[in-house]
Amino acid sequence: MASFPPRVNEKEIVRSRTIGELLAPAAPFDKKCGRENWTVAFAPDGSYFAWSQGHRTVKLVPWSQCLKNFLLHGTKNVANSNSLRLSRQNSDGQKNNPCEHTIDCGDIVWSLAFGSSVPEKQSRCVNIEWHRFRFGQDQLLLATGLSNGRIKIWDVYTGKLLLNLVDHTEVIRDLTFAPDGSLILVSASRDKTLRVWDLKDDGNMMKILRGHQNWVYSCAFSPDSSMLCSVGASKAVFLWNMDKYTMIRKLEGHHHDVVACDFSPDGALLATASYDTRVYIWDPHSGGILMEFGHLFPPPTPIFAGGANDRWVRSVSFSHDGLHIASLADDKMVRFWRIDEDCPVQVAPLSNGLCCAFSTDGSVLAAGTHDGSVYFWATPRQVASLQHLCRMSIRRVMPTQEVQKLPIPSKVLEFLLYRI
Amino acid sequence: MDGEEETYGGCEEHALTSGTMKVMLSGPGQLAENETNEVNFREIPSHMLLKVCMYFTYKVCYTKSSMEIPQFPTTPKITLKLLMPGNFLDC
């Protein structure tokens, strides 16, 4: 079974440049649990990188220092080794003096997310009211989702535990913060629900989103925080209105469990990855499929796609230029795609990859593996066309329905709707 | 040049960013543009053309270097109008 379409010569596809690796330390004798790295994350302001190393620990490293170490010491880097000289560890870590932290979460970590009280660039700004739980200025939090259904919230600068959220009854498979700085956290769990928590209000649980018939695997906010996408077992892809907490629609098309989702930076596209060997790009406002990225050729029949086909796609992530996506599949490859081409532009080898995330500036892709290590590659770098820059700027503020009413030529309209 | 008789100077390399201008400047035949190295765009307003020239500079600069590419400064108001010249000039 081929990994690329027959017209493509696999040897001609460019290999991505490796930037570095963070290898998990050898397992201590007294720890028995797994070494799975189910998640990696970058802080919204690019200051930190976090990954679950397995053995119930999460490691937080200041990202710029980590990059510098890769350049100085070559690509291999063992975490916790003496050659990684970071700033002196003290519990009074400040924003301007970032420290490395190793956090023991007390249970197997399945998900991670950074939350900031500073709204992400070009996100919808809300009037933030501070309630009982007063944070300091520019709070940066790390939420960790555990195997027993608890969510622990840590302060990134000091490494201290701030909140313990208890309500889910099963594994917390994914966590995501709203990008508008409101510190609203959504958790997706194997108990078939998603819960919405307000971290400014002492971690008060505001809402339960019910609708999934089976495990929920992943969730993602749209960049303007108005929509949430949740994906799960039994082919489920749901879109929720996050002002009223109602379901907008179900997106149908996948043939197997859907395990990852991500919005484009302008909110006009939604990428979903599934065990049916495909990544689909949807228009979230109209519900239609715009592009399909296959990882198995010839494409599997629905029965084969719906079962064990050895080519499950585990993760998908949109880059910050809105033009590229990265996908991880079980055929030991990371693929970088352009959204307007159906064949990858770059590939990189990776065994047992489970999750991937682009760095905040979009220049690096981090991928975590089954044994707790993380690998980094340089992403395809390109100056976007003026038309694409205009398209992103317009689509950030205009959904599909409004775009369709614009008095412009049809060719330009199709371009704005990402249909060409 | 545009409908308001403003002229924007730029080097030829910048102009070649636009597919349309590339064709205009390199096509065979006795085009006036070939001789004077000027291209007229009477339909495109001057502030749009200025923005397009700024884009050419941005593109050439960051394509050559390996620095991090910053965001190109635009506002939603201007980008809707910029779509047409961008589409016409194929850049």
XYZ file of C-alpha atoms in Angstrom:
511
model
C 0.000 0.000 0.000
C 1.534 3.267 -1.108
C 1.844 6.418 0.955
C 1.559 8.810 -1.965
C -0.461 9.040 -5.186
C 0.958 6.999 -8.109
C 1.978 10.098 -10.074
C 4.364 11.170 -7.315
C 7.939 9.961 -7.078
C 8.496 9.613 -3.371
C 12.216 10.330 -3.658
C 11.524 13.740 -5.157
C 9.650 15.071 -2.146
C 11.790 17.414 -0.110
C 12.878 16.206 3.330
C 12.369 18.683 6.160
C 15.354 20.010 8.027
C 15.686 18.668 11.591
C 16.141 21.283 14.272
C 16.483 19.209 17.393
C 15.264 16.468 19.656
C 14.368 16.228 23.296
C 14.767 12.650 24.426
C 12.942 11.378 27.468
C 15.182 10.412 30.387
C 15.606 6.730 31.214
C 12.792 5.366 33.355
C 13.466 5.373 37.097
C 13.102 1.926 38.625
C 10.283 2.815 40.972
C 7.936 4.253 38.359
C 5.776 1.692 36.660
C 3.403 3.540 34.394
C 3.568 4.186 30.674
C 5.825 6.463 28.721
C 3.294 7.724 26.265
C 3.588 11.273 25.090
C 0.079 12.095 24.079
C 0.574 15.807 23.865
C 2.949 18.727 23.213
C 2.149 22.427 23.447
C 3.679 25.869 22.920
C 2.688 28.872 25.020
C 0.642 31.476 23.108
C 3.371 34.093 23.479
C 6.088 31.651 22.442
C 7.868 31.772 25.789
C 7.507 28.142 26.846
C 7.250 24.636 25.477
C 5.585 21.835 27.437
C 5.360 18.131 26.881
C 4.242 15.119 28.865
C 7.231 12.881 29.284
C 5.345 9.935 30.655
C 5.700 8.639 34.208
C 3.204 11.272 35.285
C 5.565 14.182 34.682
C 5.254 17.232 32.496
C 8.309 19.202 31.492
C 8.203 22.960 30.878
C 11.168 24.538 29.115
C 11.704 28.164 28.078
C 11.461 27.904 24.319
C 14.088 30.434 23.231
C 16.703 28.823 25.440
C 15.743 25.408 24.148
C 16.282 26.610 20.574
C 19.612 28.143 21.496
C 20.702 24.837 23.004
C 19.821 23.001 19.812
C 21.991 25.386 17.846
C 24.893 25.242 20.280
C 24.985 21.563 21.090
C 23.850 20.033 17.841
C 20.576 18.274 17.343
C 20.615 15.683 20.087
C 19.746 16.829 23.557
C 18.877 14.698 26.532
C 16.472 16.412 28.876
C 17.779 16.877 32.426
C 21.370 16.446 31.330
C 23.986 18.841 32.653
C 24.672 20.310 29.266
C 21.258 21.957 29.304
C 22.262 24.991 31.337
C 19.129 26.983 31.878
C 18.651 29.800 34.351
C 18.918 28.981 38.006
C 15.817 27.236 39.253
C 13.965 29.143 41.889
C 10.353 29.054 42.886
C 9.953 32.780 42.370
C 10.186 32.484 38.612
C 9.226 35.672 36.831
C 8.067 36.356 33.336
C 11.371 38.014 32.455
C 13.468 35.252 33.917
C 11.935 32.025 32.642
C 12.834 28.784 34.399
C 12.608 25.177 33.495
C 10.127 23.133 35.538
C 9.415 19.450 35.915
C 5.942 18.957 37.280
C 4.763 15.735 38.864
C 1.079 15.535 38.115
C 0.301 12.495 40.200
C -1.411 10.580 37.408
C -0.855 9.753 33.754
C -1.092 12.941 31.710
C -3.216 12.736 28.577
C -3.585 16.375 27.566
C -1.961 19.772 27.974
C -2.936 23.310 27.138
C -1.515 26.749 27.777
C -3.874 29.548 28.717
C -3.048 33.208 28.810
C -4.923 36.159 30.190
C -3.488 38.160 27.284
C -5.664 37.788 24.163
C -3.936 36.273 21.154
C -3.207 38.654 18.300
C -6.238 39.517 16.243
C -8.532 37.648 18.564
C -11.856 39.015 19.691
C -11.236 41.190 22.756
C -13.644 40.766 25.618
C -14.185 42.890 28.641
C -12.444 40.751 31.214
C -13.878 40.890 34.693
C -11.828 39.612 37.545
C -13.690 37.562 40.085
C -12.681 36.143 43.429
C -9.605 34.369 42.221
C -7.329 37.268 41.444
C -4.429 36.501 39.206
C -1.430 38.728 38.764
C -0.835 40.599 35.536
C -0.340 38.577 32.352
C -1.125 35.224 33.803
C 0.189 32.190 31.967
C -1.346 28.879 32.984
C -0.816 25.272 32.046
C -3.773 22.907 32.271
C -3.024 19.178 32.483
C -5.711 16.570 31.880
C -5.240 13.324 33.740
C -6.253 9.715 33.458
C -8.641 9.831 36.419
C -10.691 12.690 34.999
C -9.103 15.492 37.019
C -7.667 18.669 35.547
C -4.811 20.409 37.330
C -3.994 24.021 36.593
C -0.405 25.150 37.140
C 1.272 28.542 37.090
C 3.877 28.358 34.346
C 6.289 30.905 35.833
C 6.480 29.328 39.286
C 5.465 25.729 38.583
C 2.934 25.803 41.432
C -0.460 24.128 41.462
C -3.271 26.698 41.350
C -6.493 24.749 40.817
C -7.789 21.209 40.797
C -10.908 20.759 38.672
C -12.936 17.665 39.461
C -16.015 16.636 37.535
C -15.197 14.374 34.628
C -15.347 10.675 35.371
C -12.988 9.437 32.674
C -9.736 10.274 30.924
C -9.403 13.918 29.854
C -8.391 13.447 26.280
C -7.990 17.062 25.221
C -7.967 20.570 26.689
C -8.175 23.917 24.977
C -8.350 27.533 26.111
C -10.303 30.261 24.354
C -7.810 32.451 22.432
C -9.432 35.707 23.566
C -7.669 35.767 26.932
C -10.850 35.094 28.915
C -9.303 31.964 30.493
C -12.297 29.840 29.534
C -11.136 26.213 29.379
C -12.892 23.410 27.537
C -12.133 19.783 28.385
C -12.986 16.787 26.206
C -13.309 13.420 27.901
C -13.917 9.746 27.316
C -17.059 10.170 29.405
C -18.663 11.482 26.171
C -18.987 15.063 27.375
C -17.170 18.352 27.080
C -17.122 20.730 30.007
C -16.591 24.475 29.982
C -14.733 25.962 32.962
C -14.222 29.605 33.910
C -10.764 29.852 35.435
C -11.209 33.481 36.439
C -14.137 32.407 38.588
C -12.205 29.902 40.701
C -12.534 27.177 38.094
C -16.324 27.205 38.189
C -17.806 24.748 35.689
C -20.156 26.758 33.504
C -21.582 24.253 31.096
C -21.674 20.616 30.036
C -21.831 19.992 26.288
C -23.629 16.740 25.593
C -24.134 15.173 22.215
C -21.337 12.716 21.630
C -22.371 9.067 21.676
C -18.876 7.837 22.319
C -15.389 8.992 23.399
C -14.528 12.610 22.651
C -10.964 12.762 21.310
C -10.198 16.405 20.678
C -11.535 19.944 20.686
C -10.440 23.288 19.234
C -11.656 26.891 19.459
C -12.047 29.037 16.367
C -9.653 32.030 16.434
C -12.472 34.467 17.257
C -13.620 32.218 20.142
C -17.170 32.048 18.795
C -17.106 28.384 17.744
C -15.769 25.174 19.195
C -15.141 22.030 17.205
C -15.205 18.676 18.997
C -14.328 15.368 17.367
C -14.677 11.842 18.628
C -15.248 8.158 18.089
C -17.938 6.948 15.699
C -17.050 9.499 13.009
C -18.227 12.446 15.111
C -17.354 16.020 14.153
C -19.501 18.608 15.951
C -19.514 22.394 15.856
C -20.750 24.320 18.876
C -21.781 27.965 19.289
C -19.766 29.212 22.250
C -21.931 32.239 22.968
C -25.045 30.162 23.580
C -23.433 26.723 24.088
C -25.678 25.041 21.538
C -24.700 22.662 18.757
C -24.523 24.361 15.364
C -24.137 21.296 13.163
C -22.627 17.867 12.688
C -20.094 17.452 9.886
C -20.405 14.117 8.134
C -17.824 12.504 5.904
C -15.298 10.518 7.885
C -15.498 6.708 7.987
C -13.815 6.054 11.306
C -12.999 7.713 14.626
C -11.958 11.350 14.239
C -9.046 12.087 16.537
C -7.754 15.598 15.909
C -9.028 18.966 14.747
C -7.621 22.441 14.200
C -8.951 25.732 12.801
C -6.998 27.871 10.338
C -5.730 31.207 11.729
C -8.514 33.119 9.974
C -11.208 30.700 11.154
C -12.350 29.991 7.602
C -11.103 26.412 7.487
C -11.304 23.413 9.807
C -8.933 20.467 9.475
C -9.860 17.062 10.946
C -7.751 13.901 11.086
C -9.233 10.440 11.298
C -8.323 6.777 11.566
C -9.883 6.414 8.117
C -6.449 7.507 6.705
C -7.651 10.944 5.684
C -7.431 14.576 6.699
C -10.410 16.651 5.566
C -10.501 20.440 5.246
C -14.033 21.738 5.880
C -15.700 25.109 5.608
C -17.032 25.330 9.192
C -19.657 27.943 8.291
C -21.340 25.922 5.583
C -20.317 22.384 6.550
C -18.894 21.356 3.172
C -15.627 19.512 2.501
C -13.128 21.658 0.572
C -10.082 19.382 0.399
C -9.065 15.854 1.180
C -5.513 14.780 2.042
C -4.965 11.054 1.714
C -2.253 9.030 3.398
C -2.909 5.689 1.736
C -3.036 4.910 -1.979
C -5.104 3.643 -3.589
C -7.689 5.212 -1.250
C -9.292 2.579 0.981
C -12.891 1.501 0.525
C -15.214 2.603 3.343
C -15.111 -0.825 5.017
C -11.329 -0.906 5.037
C -11.176 2.738 6.046
C -13.482 2.045 8.959
C -11.270 -0.672 10.456
C -7.649 -1.430 11.233
C -5.869 -0.224 8.133
C -2.396 0.467 9.551
C -2.504 4.026 8.340
C -4.343 5.904 11.069
C -3.767 9.640 11.024
C -3.050 10.691 14.609
C -2.748 14.447 14.514
C -3.208 17.488 12.304
C -2.168 21.081 12.872
C -2.546 24.332 10.908
C 0.463 26.598 10.494
C 0.234 30.275 11.309
C 0.484 31.427 7.727
C -2.830 29.695 7.014
C -1.304 28.013 3.982
C 0.228 24.833 5.374
C -0.873 21.964 7.537
C 1.135 19.171 9.148
C -0.164 15.643 9.659
C 1.180 12.594 11.503
C 0.275 9.106 10.357
C 1.135 5.560 11.348
C 3.323 5.035 8.278
C 6.186 6.661 10.165
C 6.035 10.000 8.394
C 5.253 13.604 9.135
C 3.788 15.350 6.093
C 3.630 19.082 5.397
C 0.890 20.041 2.952
C -0.100 23.238 1.177
C -3.848 23.676 1.389
C -4.112 24.087 -2.360
C -2.141 20.967 -3.363
C -3.162 17.372 -2.810
C 0.361 16.060 -2.406
C 2.745 16.859 0.486
C 5.412 19.502 -0.090
C 7.774 18.109 2.549
C 8.049 14.944 4.621
C 10.112 13.833 7.596
C 10.567 10.387 9.121
C 9.020 9.768 12.530
C 8.202 6.485 14.225
C 5.335 6.193 16.675
C 4.330 9.808 16.344
C 1.257 10.750 18.371
C 0.858 14.516 18.416
C 2.195 17.617 16.726
C 2.063 21.359 17.228
C 3.458 24.375 15.409
C 5.495 26.861 17.436
C 3.907 30.229 18.074
C 5.858 31.945 15.286
C 5.151 29.029 12.952
C 8.789 28.297 12.156
C 9.119 24.960 13.973
C 6.952 21.845 14.214
C 7.210 19.736 17.360
C 6.049 16.109 17.307
C 5.785 13.822 20.325
C 6.202 10.088 20.206
C 5.123 6.991 22.024
C 8.289 6.808 24.121
C 8.123 10.337 25.500
C 10.550 12.052 23.129
C 9.914 15.150 21.057
C 11.390 15.935 17.649
C 11.549 19.335 15.967
C 11.690 20.291 12.294
C 11.861 23.538 10.366
C 8.563 24.205 8.647
C 8.210 25.131 4.956
C 8.749 28.839 4.797
C 7.164 30.991 2.168
C 6.068 34.570 1.675
C 2.328 34.339 1.070
C 0.825 35.936 -2.032
C -0.841 39.319 -1.645
C -4.154 37.695 -2.518
C -3.810 35.179 0.289
C -2.856 37.880 2.800
C -5.963 39.822 1.793
C -8.071 36.677 2.015
C -6.912 35.914 5.564
C -7.485 39.497 6.672
C -11.020 39.474 5.277
C -11.987 35.990 6.469
C -10.942 36.762 10.039
C -13.948 39.021 10.285
C -16.337 37.594 7.686
C -17.985 34.168 7.725
C -18.906 32.332 4.528
C -22.483 33.604 4.454
C -21.362 37.242 4.440
C -18.651 36.627 1.863
C -21.211 35.165 -0.526
C -23.092 38.475 -0.510
C -20.084 40.554 -1.611
C -20.374 42.241 -5.023
C -17.210 40.756 -6.514
C -16.467 38.622 -9.586
C -17.134 34.924 -9.147
C -13.493 33.925 -9.605
C -12.468 36.189 -6.729
C -15.419 34.926 -4.676
C -14.358 31.308 -5.145
C -10.850 32.256 -4.067
C -12.149 33.974 -0.917
C -14.172 30.874 -0.073
C -11.077 28.683 -0.445
C -12.769 26.751 -3.227
C -9.885 26.999 -5.687
C 1.311 54.852 -13.121
C -2.334 55.069 -12.338
C -5.441 57.049 -13.146
C -4.283 59.988 -11.057
C -0.964 60.394 -12.782
C 1.125 59.286 -9.808
C 4.276 57.417 -10.592
C 5.864 54.823 -8.370
C 9.435 53.870 -8.997
C 10.715 50.435 -8.252
C 13.299 48.106 -9.580
C 12.386 45.558 -12.182
C 12.940 42.631 -9.856
C 10.149 43.904 -7.619
C 7.788 44.257 -10.541
C 8.429 40.680 -11.616
C 6.652 39.546 -8.427
C 3.470 40.217 -10.303
C 2.756 37.577 -12.893
C 0.843 40.062 -15.007
C 3.632 42.605 -15.044
C 6.154 39.902 -15.828
C 4.226 39.082 -18.939
C 3.804 42.762 -19.837
C 7.490 43.543 -19.508
C 8.896 40.469 -21.163
C 6.422 39.745 -23.925
C 7.528 39.842 -27.525
C 6.565 42.681 -29.799
C 6.717 46.428 -29.732
C 5.028 47.133 -26.432
C 5.452 50.691 -25.223
C 6.218 49.310 -21.779
C 9.295 47.553 -23.040
C 10.835 50.760 -24.226
C 10.080 53.134 -21.407
C 10.023 50.589 -18.548
C 6.763 52.056 -17.356
C 3.471 50.260 -16.968
C 0.159 52.126 -16.812
C -2.628 51.043 -14.545
C -5.346 53.568 -15.044
C -8.025 51.576 -13.219
C -6.086 51.021 -10.025
C -6.257 53.908 -7.504
C -2.981 55.348 -6.307
C -3.218 54.261 -2.688
C -3.825 50.691 -3.843
C -0.864 50.812 -6.153
C 1.270 52.113 -3.327
C 0.240 49.176 -1.186
C 1.039 46.788 -4.033
C 4.522 48.288 -4.357
C 4.975 47.879 -0.624
C 4.028 44.226 -1.026
C 6.613 43.782 -3.791
C 9.301 45.131 -1.495
C 8.125 42.900 1.355
C 8.117 39.817 -0.845
C 11.528 40.327 -2.408
C 13.104 41.208 0.922
C 11.865 38.190 2.868
C 12.163 35.663 0.072
C 15.899 36.295 -0.059
C 16.611 36.340 3.657
C 16.184 33.569 6.192
C 14.778 35.870 8.854
C 11.388 35.303 10.398
C 8.706 36.733 8.091
C 6.740 39.480 9.881
C 3.114 40.194 9.172
C 2.341 42.414 6.212
C 0.482 45.459 7.621
C -3.093 45.646 6.354
C -6.553 46.419 7.683
C -9.773 44.620 6.686
C -11.051 47.845 5.105
C -8.205 48.099 2.651
C -7.796 44.394 1.935
C -11.220 44.016 0.396
C -10.288 46.670 -2.147
C -6.802 45.228 -2.532
C -8.170 41.866 -3.647
C -8.977 43.101 -7.147
C -5.606 44.636 -7.996
C -3.991 41.587 -6.396
C -6.026 39.285 -8.568
C -5.400 41.348 -11.719
C -1.685 41.558 -11.094
C -1.474 37.891 -10.103
C 0.666 38.474 -7.030
